[in-house]
Coordinates of C-alpha atoms in Angstrom, one line a residue:
F31 CA 104.4 93.8 67.1
F32 CA 104.3 97.1 69.1
P33 CA 102.0 99.9 68.1
E34 CA 104.0 102.3 66.0
D35 CA 102.1 105.3 67.3
S36 CA 102.7 104.5 71.0
K37 CA 103.4 107.6 73.0
M38 CA 105.3 106.5 76.1
T39 CA 104.9 108.0 79.5
D40 CA 107.9 109.2 81.5
R41 CA 107.6 106.6 84.3
I42 CA 107.5 102.9 83.6
D43 CA 106.3 100.4 86.2
P44 CA 108.6 97.6 87.2
K45 CA 107.3 94.1 86.5
I46 CA 105.7 92.5 89.5
T47 CA 107.7 89.3 89.1
D48 CA 110.8 91.3 89.6
L49 CA 109.3 92.8 92.8
L50 CA 108.3 89.3 94.0
A51 CA 111.8 88.0 93.4
A52 CA 113.2 90.8 95.5
H53 CA 110.7 89.9 98.3
R54 CA 111.3 86.2 98.2
H55 CA 112.5 86.3 101.8
R56 CA 110.4 89.3 103.0
P57 CA 106.6 89.5 103.6
Y58 CA 104.8 92.0 101.4
V59 CA 101.3 93.4 101.0
S60 CA 99.4 94.1 97.8
L61 CA 95.9 95.5 97.3
E62 CA 92.9 95.2 95.0
F63 CA 90.1 97.6 94.2
F64 CA 87.1 97.7 91.9
P65 CA 86.0 100.6 89.7
P66 CA 83.1 102.5 91.2
K67 CA 79.9 103.2 89.2
T68 CA 79.6 107.0 90.0
D69 CA 81.9 110.0 89.4
Q70 CA 81.9 110.7 93.1
G71 CA 82.8 107.1 93.8
K72 CA 85.8 107.4 91.4
E73 CA 87.0 110.5 93.1
N74 CA 86.6 108.9 96.5
L75 CA 88.6 105.9 95.4
K76 CA 91.4 108.1 94.0
G77 CA 91.7 109.7 97.4
R78 CA 91.7 106.3 99.1
L79 CA 94.5 105.1 96.8
G80 CA 96.6 108.0 97.9
R81 CA 96.0 107.2 101.6
Y82 CA 96.8 103.5 101.0
Y83 CA 100.0 104.5 99.2
E84 CA 101.2 106.6 102.0
N85 CA 100.1 104.3 104.8
V86 CA 100.7 100.8 103.4
K87 CA 103.2 101.2 100.5
P88 CA 101.8 98.1 98.8
L89 CA 104.1 96.1 96.6
F90 CA 101.5 96.4 93.8
T91 CA 97.9 97.4 93.4
D92 CA 95.2 95.7 91.3
V93 CA 92.2 97.3 89.6
T94 CA 89.5 95.0 88.4
W95 CA 87.6 94.9 85.1
G96 CA 83.8 94.9 85.6
A97 CA 81.6 92.0 84.7
G98 CA 81.0 91.9 81.0
G99 CA 83.6 94.6 80.4
S100 CA 81.1 97.1 81.8
T101 CA 83.7 99.3 83.5
S102 CA 86.6 99.2 81.0
D103 CA 86.9 102.9 80.7
T104 CA 86.7 103.5 84.5
T105 CA 89.2 100.7 85.1
L106 CA 91.7 102.4 82.7
D107 CA 91.1 105.8 84.4
I108 CA 91.6 104.4 87.9
V109 CA 94.6 102.3 87.0
L110 CA 96.4 105.2 85.3
D111 CA 95.6 107.4 88.3
A112 CA 97.0 104.8 90.7
H113 CA 100.2 104.7 88.5
K114 CA 100.5 108.5 88.7
Q115 CA 100.2 108.4 92.5
G116 CA 103.1 106.0 92.7
H117 CA 101.4 102.6 92.8
V118 CA 102.7 99.7 90.7
A119 CA 99.4 99.3 88.9
N120 CA 98.2 95.8 88.0
M121 CA 95.3 96.1 85.5
H122 CA 92.7 93.3 85.2
L123 CA 91.6 92.5 81.6
T124 CA 88.9 90.1 80.6
C125 CA 87.5 88.5 77.5
T126 CA 83.8 89.0 78.3
N127 CA 81.9 91.0 75.7
A128 CA 85.2 92.1 74.3
S129 CA 86.3 92.2 70.6
L130 CA 90.0 91.7 69.7
E131 CA 90.1 95.4 68.8
S132 CA 88.8 96.5 72.2
I133 CA 91.2 94.2 74.1
L134 CA 94.2 95.5 72.0
A135 CA 93.1 99.1 72.5
G136 CA 93.0 98.6 76.3
L137 CA 96.4 97.1 76.2
K138 CA 97.8 100.0 74.2
T139 CA 96.3 102.6 76.5
A140 CA 97.9 100.8 79.5
Y141 CA 101.2 100.3 77.8
D142 CA 101.4 104.0 76.7
G143 CA 100.6 105.0 80.3
G144 CA 103.5 103.1 81.7
I145 CA 101.6 100.1 82.9
R146 CA 103.5 96.8 82.6
N147 CA 101.4 94.4 84.6
I148 CA 98.2 92.7 83.5
V149 CA 95.9 90.1 85.2
A150 CA 94.5 88.0 82.3
L151 CA 91.0 86.6 83.1
R152 CA 88.1 85.2 81.2
G153 CA 85.7 87.3 83.3
D154 CA 82.2 86.9 84.7
P155 CA 79.1 87.0 82.6
P156 CA 77.4 90.4 82.2
K157 CA 75.0 91.3 85.0
G158 CA 71.7 89.5 84.6
E159 CA 73.2 86.6 82.6
E160 CA 74.1 83.3 84.1
K161 CA 76.0 81.7 81.2
W162 CA 79.3 83.0 79.8
T163 CA 79.5 83.3 76.1
A164 CA 82.2 84.6 73.8
S165 CA 81.6 87.7 71.7
D166 CA 81.6 87.2 67.9
G167 CA 85.2 86.8 66.9
G168 CA 86.4 87.3 70.5
L169 CA 88.5 85.2 72.8
T170 CA 87.0 82.2 74.7
C171 CA 89.1 81.9 77.8
A172 CA 92.0 83.4 79.8
L173 CA 94.5 81.1 78.1
D174 CA 93.6 82.8 74.8
L175 CA 94.1 86.2 76.4
V176 CA 97.6 85.2 77.7
K177 CA 98.6 84.0 74.2
L178 CA 97.2 87.2 72.6
I179 CA 99.2 89.5 75.0
R180 CA 102.4 87.5 74.3
E181 CA 101.8 87.5 70.6
H182 CA 101.5 91.3 70.4
Y183 CA 103.7 92.5 73.3
K184 CA 106.2 89.6 73.7
E185 CA 107.7 90.0 77.2
Q186 CA 106.8 93.7 77.7
F187 CA 103.9 92.9 80.1
C188 CA 104.1 90.8 83.3
I189 CA 101.0 88.6 83.3
A190 CA 99.2 87.2 86.3
V191 CA 96.6 84.4 86.0
S192 CA 94.0 83.3 88.5
G193 CA 94.2 80.2 90.6
Y194 CA 91.4 78.5 92.4
P195 CA 92.4 76.6 95.6
E196 CA 88.9 75.1 95.9
G197 CA 88.2 74.9 92.1
H198 CA 86.6 77.3 89.8
P199 CA 82.9 77.8 90.8
N200 CA 81.9 76.4 87.4
A201 CA 83.9 73.2 88.2
I202 CA 82.2 72.8 91.6
T203 CA 79.4 70.2 92.0
K204 CA 76.3 70.5 94.1
L205 CA 75.9 67.3 96.2
A206 CA 72.5 65.6 96.7
D207 CA 70.9 66.1 100.1
D208 CA 71.4 62.4 100.8
F209 CA 75.0 62.3 99.6
D210 CA 77.3 60.3 101.9
L211 CA 80.0 62.8 102.8
S212 CA 82.2 60.1 104.3
S213 CA 82.7 58.8 100.7
L214 CA 84.6 61.9 99.7
T215 CA 88.4 61.7 99.4
E216 CA 90.6 63.6 101.8
G217 CA 91.2 66.3 99.1
E218 CA 87.5 66.6 98.4
K219 CA 86.7 66.9 102.2
L220 CA 89.2 69.8 102.4
R221 CA 87.4 71.5 99.5
L222 CA 83.9 70.7 100.8
S223 CA 81.7 73.9 101.3
K224 CA 78.2 74.6 102.6
N225 CA 76.2 77.6 101.5
S226 CA 73.8 79.7 103.6
S227 CA 70.9 77.4 102.7
G228 CA 72.8 74.3 103.9
E229 CA 73.5 72.9 100.5
C230 CA 76.9 71.2 100.1
F231 CA 79.3 71.7 97.2
V232 CA 82.7 70.2 96.2
C233 CA 85.1 70.3 93.4
K234 CA 85.6 66.6 92.8
D235 CA 89.1 65.2 92.3
E236 CA 88.7 64.6 88.6
D237 CA 87.5 68.2 88.0
Y238 CA 90.2 69.5 90.3
E239 CA 92.8 67.7 88.1
K240 CA 91.4 69.4 85.0
E241 CA 91.6 72.8 86.8
M242 CA 95.3 72.2 87.7
D243 CA 96.0 71.1 84.1
Y244 CA 94.4 74.2 82.8
L245 CA 96.3 76.4 85.2
K246 CA 99.6 74.8 84.1
Q247 CA 98.6 75.6 80.5
K248 CA 98.2 79.3 81.3
I249 CA 101.6 79.4 82.9
E250 CA 103.3 77.6 80.1
A251 CA 101.6 79.9 77.6
G252 CA 103.2 83.0 79.3
G253 CA 101.6 83.5 82.7
D254 CA 104.2 84.7 85.1
Y255 CA 102.6 84.2 88.5
I256 CA 99.3 83.3 90.1
I257 CA 96.9 85.3 92.3
T258 CA 94.3 83.1 94.0
Q259 CA 90.6 83.3 94.5
M260 CA 89.6 84.2 98.1
F261 CA 89.7 81.4 100.6
F262 CA 89.0 81.3 104.4
D263 CA 90.8 78.0 105.2
A264 CA 94.6 78.3 105.2
A265 CA 94.9 74.5 104.8
V266 CA 93.1 74.8 101.5
F267 CA 95.6 77.3 100.2
K268 CA 98.6 75.3 101.5
K269 CA 97.3 72.2 99.7
F270 CA 96.9 74.2 96.5
V271 CA 100.4 75.5 96.7
S272 CA 101.7 71.9 97.3
D273 CA 99.6 70.6 94.4
C274 CA 101.0 73.2 92.1
R275 CA 104.6 72.4 93.0
S276 CA 104.1 68.7 92.6
R277 CA 102.8 69.4 89.0
G278 CA 105.8 71.5 88.1
I279 CA 104.0 74.9 88.5
M280 CA 106.9 76.7 90.2
C281 CA 106.0 80.4 89.7
P282 CA 105.1 82.7 92.6
I283 CA 101.6 82.1 94.1
V284 CA 100.0 85.1 95.8
P285 CA 97.2 84.3 98.3
G286 CA 94.0 86.3 97.9
I287 CA 92.7 87.6 101.3
M288 CA 89.1 88.8 101.4
C289 CA 88.4 91.4 104.0
I290 CA 85.1 90.7 105.9
S291 CA 83.3 94.0 106.6
A292 CA 79.6 93.1 106.4
Y293 CA 77.5 90.0 107.0
P294 CA 75.3 90.3 103.9
G295 CA 78.3 90.7 101.6
F296 CA 80.1 87.8 103.3
I297 CA 77.1 85.5 102.6
R298 CA 76.7 86.8 99.1
M299 CA 80.4 86.3 98.2
T300 CA 80.7 82.9 99.8
D301 CA 77.5 81.6 98.2
F302 CA 78.4 82.9 94.8
C303 CA 82.0 81.5 94.8
K304 CA 81.0 78.3 96.8
T305 CA 83.8 79.1 99.2
R306 CA 84.6 76.8 102.1
V307 CA 84.0 78.6 105.4
P308 CA 85.5 77.0 108.5
A309 CA 82.9 76.0 111.1
D310 CA 84.4 78.3 113.8
L311 CA 84.2 81.4 111.5
A312 CA 80.7 80.4 110.3
S313 CA 79.4 80.2 113.9
K314 CA 81.1 83.5 115.0
M315 CA 79.6 85.3 112.0
E316 CA 76.1 83.8 112.6
A317 CA 76.3 84.9 116.3
V318 CA 76.9 88.6 115.4
K319 CA 75.2 88.9 112.1
D320 CA 72.8 91.6 113.3
D321 CA 75.6 93.7 114.9
K322 CA 77.5 95.6 112.2
E323 CA 80.4 96.6 114.4
A324 CA 80.7 93.1 115.9
V325 CA 80.9 91.7 112.4
K326 CA 83.7 94.0 111.5
K327 CA 85.6 92.9 114.7
V328 CA 85.1 89.2 113.8
G329 CA 86.3 90.0 110.3
I330 CA 89.5 91.7 111.5
D331 CA 90.2 89.0 114.2
F332 CA 89.8 86.3 111.6
G333 CA 91.9 88.2 109.1
V334 CA 94.7 88.5 111.6
E335 CA 94.5 84.8 112.4
L336 CA 94.5 83.8 108.7
C337 CA 97.3 86.1 107.7
T338 CA 99.5 85.1 110.7
N339 CA 99.0 81.4 109.8
L340 CA 100.2 82.1 106.2
L341 CA 103.1 84.3 107.2
N342 CA 104.4 81.7 109.7
D343 CA 104.6 79.0 107.0
D344 CA 107.7 78.9 104.9
L345 CA 105.7 77.5 102.0
T346 CA 103.2 80.3 101.9
G347 CA 104.7 83.2 103.9
A348 CA 105.8 85.5 101.1
G349 CA 102.9 87.9 100.9
L350 CA 99.2 88.9 101.3
H351 CA 97.0 90.2 98.6
F352 CA 94.0 92.0 100.2
Y353 CA 90.6 92.2 98.4
T354 CA 89.8 95.6 100.1
L355 CA 86.3 96.0 98.6
N356 CA 87.3 99.7 98.3
L357 CA 87.1 100.0 102.0
E358 CA 89.8 100.9 104.6
N359 CA 88.8 100.0 108.1
C360 CA 89.1 96.2 107.8
T361 CA 92.4 96.2 105.8
Y362 CA 94.0 98.7 108.2
G363 CA 92.6 96.8 111.2
I364 CA 94.4 93.6 110.1
L365 CA 97.6 95.3 109.0
D366 CA 97.9 97.3 112.2
R367 CA 97.9 94.1 114.2
I368 CA 100.3 92.1 112.0
K369 CA 102.7 95.0 111.3
N370 CA 105.3 93.5 113.6
R371 CA 105.4 90.6 111.1
L372 CA 105.8 92.9 108.2
E373 CA 108.3 95.4 109.5
V374 CA 111.8 95.0 110.9
G375 CA 113.2 97.3 113.5
A376 CA 116.5 97.9 115.4
C377 CA 117.6 95.0 117.7
E378 CA 115.3 92.5 116.1
T379 CA 116.6 89.2 114.8
V380 CA 116.5 88.4 111.1
N381 CA 117.4 85.4 109.0
T382 CA 119.6 85.9 105.9
V383 CA 119.6 84.1 102.6
Y384 CA 123.1 82.9 103.6
G385 CA 121.8 80.7 106.4
L386 CA 122.9 83.0 109.2
N387 CA 120.9 85.0 111.8
G388 CA 121.8 88.6 112.7
K389 CA 120.6 91.4 115.0
V390 CA 119.6 94.6 113.3
L391 CA 121.9 97.5 114.3
E392 CA 120.5 100.0 111.8
K393 CA 117.8 100.2 109.2
R394 CA 117.8 102.6 106.3
D395 CA 114.9 104.2 104.5
D396 CA 115.3 101.7 101.6
D397 CA 114.9 98.8 104.1
A398 CA 118.6 97.9 103.8
V399 CA 120.0 96.9 107.2
A400 CA 123.3 96.7 109.1
L401 CA 123.4 93.3 110.9
E402 CA 125.5 92.0 113.7
I403 CA 125.9 88.4 112.6
Q404 CA 125.2 86.0 115.5
G405 CA 127.9 83.4 116.4
W406 CA 130.7 85.1 114.5
T407 CA 133.6 87.0 115.9
L408 CA 136.9 88.2 114.3
A409 CA 140.3 87.1 115.6
G410 CA 140.5 90.1 117.9
G411 CA 137.0 89.5 119.3
Q412 CA 135.3 92.2 117.2
R413 CA 131.8 91.5 116.1
V414 CA 131.0 90.8 112.5
V415 CA 128.7 93.4 110.8
A416 CA 127.1 92.7 107.4
Y417 CA 125.2 95.2 105.2
L418 CA 122.3 93.6 103.3
N419 CA 119.5 94.8 101.0
K420 CA 115.9 94.1 101.7
S421 CA 115.8 91.0 99.5
S422 CA 118.5 89.3 101.6
Y423 CA 116.8 88.9 105.0
K424 CA 113.5 88.2 106.7
K425 CA 112.3 88.7 110.2
V426 CA 112.5 85.7 112.5
S427 CA 109.1 85.1 114.0
G428 CA 109.2 85.2 117.8
A429 CA 112.9 86.1 117.9
G430 CA 114.1 87.8 121.0
E431 CA 111.3 86.5 123.2
T432 CA 112.2 84.6 126.3
V433 CA 110.6 81.1 126.9
S434 CA 110.9 78.6 129.7
T435 CA 111.6 75.0 129.0
I436 CA 110.3 71.8 130.6
Y437 CA 113.9 71.2 131.8
G438 CA 113.8 74.1 134.2
L439 CA 115.9 76.5 132.0
S440 CA 115.0 79.7 130.2
G441 CA 116.2 80.7 126.8
K442 CA 116.1 83.5 124.3
V443 CA 114.5 82.6 120.9
L444 CA 117.0 82.8 118.1
E445 CA 114.9 81.2 115.4
K446 CA 111.3 79.8 115.0
R447 CA 110.4 77.3 112.4
G448 CA 107.1 76.8 110.6
D449 CA 106.3 73.8 112.9
E450 CA 106.9 76.0 115.9
A451 CA 110.1 74.3 116.9
L452 CA 112.7 76.8 118.3
A453 CA 116.4 77.4 118.5
L454 CA 117.1 78.8 121.9
E455 CA 120.1 80.4 123.5
L456 CA 120.0 79.0 127.0
Q457 CA 120.4 81.7 129.6
G458 CA 123.2 81.3 132.2
W459 CA 125.1 78.6 130.3
T460 CA 128.4 78.9 128.5
L461 CA 130.9 76.4 127.3
A462 CA 134.5 76.3 128.4
G463 CA 135.6 78.5 125.5
G464 CA 132.9 81.0 126.3
Q465 CA 130.6 79.9 123.5
R466 CA 126.8 80.2 124.1
V467 CA 124.7 77.1 124.4
V468 CA 122.0 76.7 121.8
A469 CA 119.2 74.1 122.2
Y470 CA 116.6 73.0 119.6
L471 CA 113.2 72.2 121.2
N472 CA 109.8 71.1 119.8
K473 CA 106.7 73.1 120.7
A474 CA 105.8 70.7 123.5
S475 CA 109.0 71.6 125.4
Y476 CA 108.7 75.3 126.0
E477 CA 106.2 78.1 126.9
K478 CA 106.4 81.8 126.5
I479 CA 107.2 83.9 129.6
A480 CA 104.8 86.8 130.0
C481 CA 106.3 90.2 130.1

């Protein structure tokens, strides 16, 4: 099945599923870029990719395939350059305006260049066309593309497929002006969106079920993991993950985070995708729409809030996939403010895959750590130190902070759960044998002490 004349590059990218497995207990960041239209734009992006690699060290980096396959050559050029710069490159590939020969040629170029990760998509219609149609003899959907890749390359490529927490735009229904919104189900209300003209849209339950069935088909045909469409309501993503799990879709699900950098682009994207915009975000964007710098600040503030919400939830807290729009300020602005959630330093508390907490004594360049395991001592009173690789621990949110309780006692945070309940080591208390006293409190029973 493999092209006989393949000329392999020296360096082969790891499969993203292997990287995701190694980060199951550690937050990560991945990035997405689109191919520019001009030669100067391409050179600018290549420079930006270098800066992102040095400053962010993304787990993987996506490069999209233009509408109608219009940028296929540029995509290949950018993705191979990203690979050469050290990125684990994830190439988008679509069926739009593509013959089987051109799809296979693109796969071969990527394979020969050391690329081992593909995002299989149907793709958008070419610019100026509203309806998607297959080319003569071409593929009709992403499911066909997944099957084609598996037929010709077996397991040599790791394949991502798209997921739509609010439903694919083509499966979303425009509601009549006099529609009774109270008649929607709870799931439909969560997916309800309103565009800039005040029109309401929703993916109805029966259409959402079809979407989920199709998503499961893509995974069963060979899709390895899911990258979602952008969303601005964390509750929508959490419901989507829960719905996937209840249907037996157990693969990794990577949340797509759109960076908000400009008001016109925000409106254009949300209207096109029929994306739900929380009322608070909508009102803030409306209030500053004529102030470019204020829009960027709102975008960063909201991005920090959304990312923190996701990172603090055990169901969704693995990673963040940023749609950068080929820009830097917004992405860096968000990452700079959540870096304490992404990085682990000396003296911080981490949770291990073995159910024990530990204090970081030393961190190596490869992110392996030496931990002093909490609550354990040897017979002679010596502390217990464990050496763990980066896949075996994760930072404990809020650990080390001091909080006061409603019972008049203070405590140091040992562990914080997704529901904000805490495990506290109470200060000034010890048991007869010298053991520390640990209390478990819900979020109504404590408050943080300001430094």
